[in-house]
Amino acid sequence: MRPFTVYMAGPITGLTYDGAENWRAIAKTALFRSGIQGISPLRGQEYLRDIGKISGTGEGYQHLNVLSTPRGITSQNRFDATRCDLLLVNLLGATSVSIGTVMEITWADVKRIPIVVAMEPKGNPHEHMLINEVISYRVPTLEDAIRVVTVVADGIR
């Protein structure tokens, strides 16, 4: 039997590897304590740490590894977002709409996978009626989101 899995979606474009991965590492550690496996879209791509800001096109790094090509990223993220048990989305502090994250939310919703979103009560660029209607739980902090994930996971396991 595989462990309860949580795919950790959130902005990557315009961030450094560490800037995109730091919250995911925190969440992964917290979830692991509850027996939950966190899945990062950046797993296996630590080599991106040296490129500076990550583009949304693959420009500057798609030649480094097949995992970093536009098709590789799309295939892996779609696979993860449609096979996980729950989608954890961190939109806190977003300065522009993350197209990739919106795609992952859509893929998960199509499969009726529960979606937990950490997002400010007001002012986030992802504030949109379609996003608001498909998310299962919206909370104002990452800590609250992790707490909701563990409660939902306990009900399923």
mmCIF file of C-alpha atoms in Angstrom:
data_model
loop_
_atom_site.group_PDB
_atom_site.id
_atom_site.type_symbol
_atom_site.label_atom_id
_atom_site.label_comp_id
_atom_site.label_asym_id
_atom_site.label_seq_id
_atom_site.Cartn_x
_atom_site.Cartn_y
_atom_site.Cartn_z
ATOM 1 C CA MET A 1 0.000 0.000 0.000
ATOM 2 C CA ARG A 2 1.443 3.363 -0.997
ATOM 3 C CA PRO A 3 1.554 6.276 1.457
ATOM 4 C CA PHE A 4 -0.917 9.169 1.340
ATOM 5 C CA THR A 5 0.643 11.589 -1.167
ATOM 6 C CA VAL A 6 0.402 15.357 -1.383
ATOM 7 C CA TYR A 7 1.541 17.268 -4.438
ATOM 8 C CA MET A 8 2.890 20.699 -3.481
ATOM 9 C CA ALA A 9 1.903 23.258 -6.112
ATOM 10 C CA GLY A 10 2.813 26.922 -6.167
ATOM 11 C CA PRO A 11 4.691 29.554 -8.146
ATOM 12 C CA ILE A 12 8.142 28.707 -9.509
ATOM 13 C CA THR A 13 8.562 31.079 -12.469
ATOM 14 C CA GLY A 14 10.676 34.088 -11.546
ATOM 15 C CA LEU A 15 12.008 32.476 -8.375
ATOM 16 C CA THR A 16 15.339 30.841 -7.685
ATOM 17 C CA TYR A 17 15.395 27.116 -6.996
ATOM 18 C CA ASP A 18 15.754 27.761 -3.256
ATOM 19 C CA GLY A 19 13.062 30.448 -3.321
ATOM 20 C CA ALA A 20 10.632 27.979 -4.892
ATOM 21 C CA GLU A 21 11.704 24.943 -2.892
ATOM 22 C CA ASN A 22 12.086 26.348 0.648
ATOM 23 C CA TRP A 23 8.394 26.256 1.602
ATOM 24 C CA ARG A 24 8.068 22.834 0.002
ATOM 25 C CA ALA A 25 10.919 21.458 2.138
ATOM 26 C CA ILE A 26 9.235 22.830 5.278
ATOM 27 C CA ALA A 27 5.876 21.346 4.299
ATOM 28 C CA LYS A 28 7.436 18.014 3.299
ATOM 29 C CA THR A 29 9.102 17.696 6.712
ATOM 30 C CA ALA A 30 5.901 18.590 8.581
ATOM 31 C CA LEU A 31 3.816 16.183 6.491
ATOM 32 C CA PHE A 32 6.362 13.382 6.905
ATOM 33 C CA ARG A 33 5.861 13.588 10.688
ATOM 34 C CA SER A 34 2.233 12.588 10.036
ATOM 35 C CA GLY A 35 3.167 9.755 7.675
ATOM 36 C CA ILE A 36 2.310 11.769 4.555
ATOM 37 C CA GLN A 37 4.581 11.879 1.512
ATOM 38 C CA GLY A 38 5.085 15.342 0.016
ATOM 39 C CA ILE A 39 5.884 15.513 -3.685
ATOM 40 C CA SER A 40 7.742 18.528 -5.087
ATOM 41 C CA PRO A 41 7.622 19.451 -8.775
ATOM 42 C CA LEU A 42 11.327 20.291 -8.412
ATOM 43 C CA ARG A 43 12.438 16.869 -7.217
ATOM 44 C CA GLY A 44 15.473 15.603 -9.064
ATOM 45 C CA GLN A 45 16.219 19.087 -10.398
ATOM 46 C CA GLU A 46 18.660 20.371 -7.800
ATOM 47 C CA TYR A 47 20.958 21.420 -10.661
ATOM 48 C CA LEU A 48 18.587 24.376 -11.167
ATOM 49 C CA ARG A 49 20.019 25.871 -7.977
ATOM 50 C CA ASP A 50 22.883 27.324 -10.051
ATOM 51 C CA ILE A 51 20.885 29.041 -12.814
ATOM 52 C CA GLY A 52 19.396 31.987 -10.924
ATOM 53 C CA LYS A 53 15.736 32.758 -11.564
ATOM 54 C CA ILE A 54 13.683 30.016 -13.209
ATOM 55 C CA SER A 55 11.844 31.016 -16.384
ATOM 56 C CA GLY A 56 8.412 29.806 -17.398
ATOM 57 C CA THR A 57 9.687 28.818 -20.830
ATOM 58 C CA GLY A 58 12.629 26.579 -19.984
ATOM 59 C CA GLU A 59 14.974 29.111 -21.538
ATOM 60 C CA GLY A 60 18.383 28.857 -19.962
ATOM 61 C CA TYR A 61 17.979 25.378 -18.488
ATOM 62 C CA GLN A 62 15.932 23.034 -20.691
ATOM 63 C CA HIS A 63 19.149 21.718 -22.225
ATOM 64 C CA LEU A 64 20.408 20.531 -18.809
ATOM 65 C CA ASN A 65 18.117 17.533 -18.389
ATOM 66 C CA VAL A 66 15.066 15.978 -20.011
ATOM 67 C CA LEU A 67 13.193 16.660 -16.742
ATOM 68 C CA SER A 68 13.606 20.386 -17.391
ATOM 69 C CA THR A 69 12.270 20.522 -20.933
ATOM 70 C CA PRO A 70 8.804 22.044 -21.390
ATOM 71 C CA ARG A 71 7.391 18.594 -22.239
ATOM 72 C CA GLY A 72 9.209 16.936 -19.327
ATOM 73 C CA ILE A 73 7.954 19.492 -16.816
ATOM 74 C CA THR A 74 4.400 19.357 -18.149
ATOM 75 C CA SER A 75 4.322 15.559 -18.190
ATOM 76 C CA GLN A 76 5.710 15.188 -14.666
ATOM 77 C CA ASN A 77 3.505 17.891 -13.145
ATOM 78 C CA ARG A 78 0.331 16.594 -14.819
ATOM 79 C CA PHE A 79 1.137 13.041 -13.714
ATOM 80 C CA ASP A 80 1.742 14.177 -10.140
ATOM 81 C CA ALA A 81 -1.317 16.469 -9.946
ATOM 82 C CA THR A 82 -3.636 13.729 -11.219
ATOM 83 C CA ARG A 83 -2.342 10.811 -9.148
ATOM 84 C CA CYS A 84 -1.810 12.456 -5.752
ATOM 85 C CA ASP A 85 -4.298 12.040 -2.931
ATOM 86 C CA LEU A 86 -4.437 15.774 -2.254
ATOM 87 C CA LEU A 87 -3.088 18.984 -3.774
ATOM 88 C CA LEU A 88 -1.442 21.474 -1.389
ATOM 89 C CA VAL A 89 -1.164 24.907 -3.027
ATOM 90 C CA ASN A 90 0.856 27.780 -1.593
ATOM 91 C CA LEU A 91 -0.084 31.068 -3.261
ATOM 92 C CA LEU A 92 1.043 33.284 -0.388
ATOM 93 C CA GLY A 93 3.016 36.291 -1.559
ATOM 94 C CA ALA A 94 2.425 35.655 -5.256
ATOM 95 C CA THR A 95 3.023 38.810 -7.291
ATOM 96 C CA SER A 96 1.560 37.514 -10.550
ATOM 97 C CA VAL A 97 -0.638 34.643 -11.650
ATOM 98 C CA SER A 98 1.214 31.337 -11.777
ATOM 99 C CA ILE A 99 -0.039 29.717 -14.974
ATOM 100 C CA GLY A 100 1.564 26.382 -14.070
ATOM 101 C CA THR A 101 -0.118 26.338 -10.668
ATOM 102 C CA VAL A 102 -3.492 27.147 -12.224
ATOM 103 C CA MET A 103 -2.964 24.206 -14.607
ATOM 104 C CA GLU A 104 -2.172 21.905 -11.665
ATOM 105 C CA ILE A 105 -5.292 23.055 -9.811
ATOM 106 C CA THR A 106 -7.338 22.330 -12.939
ATOM 107 C CA TRP A 107 -5.820 18.875 -13.441
ATOM 108 C CA ALA A 108 -6.501 17.967 -9.808
ATOM 109 C CA ASP A 109 -10.054 19.304 -9.948
ATOM 110 C CA VAL A 110 -10.846 17.227 -13.035
ATOM 111 C CA LYS A 111 -9.906 14.136 -11.005
ATOM 112 C CA ARG A 112 -11.862 15.488 -7.963
ATOM 113 C CA ILE A 113 -8.737 15.488 -5.843
ATOM 114 C CA PRO A 114 -9.148 17.669 -2.732
ATOM 115 C CA ILE A 115 -7.329 21.002 -3.011
ATOM 116 C CA VAL A 116 -6.024 22.897 0.026
ATOM 117 C CA VAL A 117 -4.878 26.453 -0.715
ATOM 118 C CA ALA A 118 -2.896 28.876 1.439
ATOM 119 C CA MET A 119 -3.741 32.344 0.139
ATOM 120 C CA GLU A 120 -4.187 35.787 1.619
ATOM 121 C CA PRO A 121 -7.783 36.827 2.387
ATOM 122 C CA LYS A 122 -7.453 39.713 -0.109
ATOM 123 C CA GLY A 123 -5.171 41.020 -2.814
ATOM 124 C CA ASN A 124 -3.683 37.824 -4.214
ATOM 125 C CA PRO A 125 -3.446 37.823 -8.041
ATOM 126 C CA HIS A 126 -5.050 34.342 -8.039
ATOM 127 C CA GLU A 127 -8.266 35.749 -6.610
ATOM 128 C CA HIS A 128 -10.722 34.556 -9.246
ATOM 129 C CA MET A 129 -14.172 32.982 -9.081
ATOM 130 C CA LEU A 130 -13.077 29.815 -10.914
ATOM 131 C CA ILE A 131 -10.165 29.209 -8.546
ATOM 132 C CA ASN A 132 -12.360 29.967 -5.536
ATOM 133 C CA GLU A 133 -15.024 27.514 -6.664
ATOM 134 C CA VAL A 134 -12.752 24.514 -7.265
ATOM 135 C CA ILE A 135 -10.626 24.695 -4.117
ATOM 136 C CA SER A 136 -11.805 22.530 -1.253
ATOM 137 C CA TYR A 137 -10.247 24.475 1.618
ATOM 138 C CA ARG A 138 -8.775 27.987 1.702
ATOM 139 C CA VAL A 139 -6.705 29.158 4.660
ATOM 140 C CA PRO A 140 -4.491 32.224 5.279
ATOM 141 C CA THR A 141 -1.240 30.487 6.316
ATOM 142 C CA LEU A 142 0.917 27.565 5.250
ATOM 143 C CA GLU A 143 0.744 26.197 8.803
ATOM 144 C CA ASP A 144 -3.069 26.157 8.617
ATOM 145 C CA ALA A 145 -2.909 24.447 5.221
ATOM 146 C CA ILE A 146 -0.606 21.721 6.554
ATOM 147 C CA ARG A 147 -2.986 21.213 9.488
ATOM 148 C CA VAL A 148 -5.961 20.805 7.111
ATOM 149 C CA VAL A 149 -3.988 18.353 4.957
ATOM 150 C CA THR A 150 -3.214 16.156 7.967
ATOM 151 C CA VAL A 151 -6.850 16.151 9.109
ATOM 152 C CA VAL A 152 -8.117 15.252 5.629
ATOM 153 C CA ALA A 153 -5.450 12.538 5.294
ATOM 154 C CA ASP A 154 -6.436 11.043 8.669
ATOM 155 C CA GLY A 155 -9.993 10.688 7.414
ATOM 156 C CA ILE A 156 -8.936 8.820 4.297
ATOM 157 C CA ARG A 157 -6.216 6.536 5.648
#
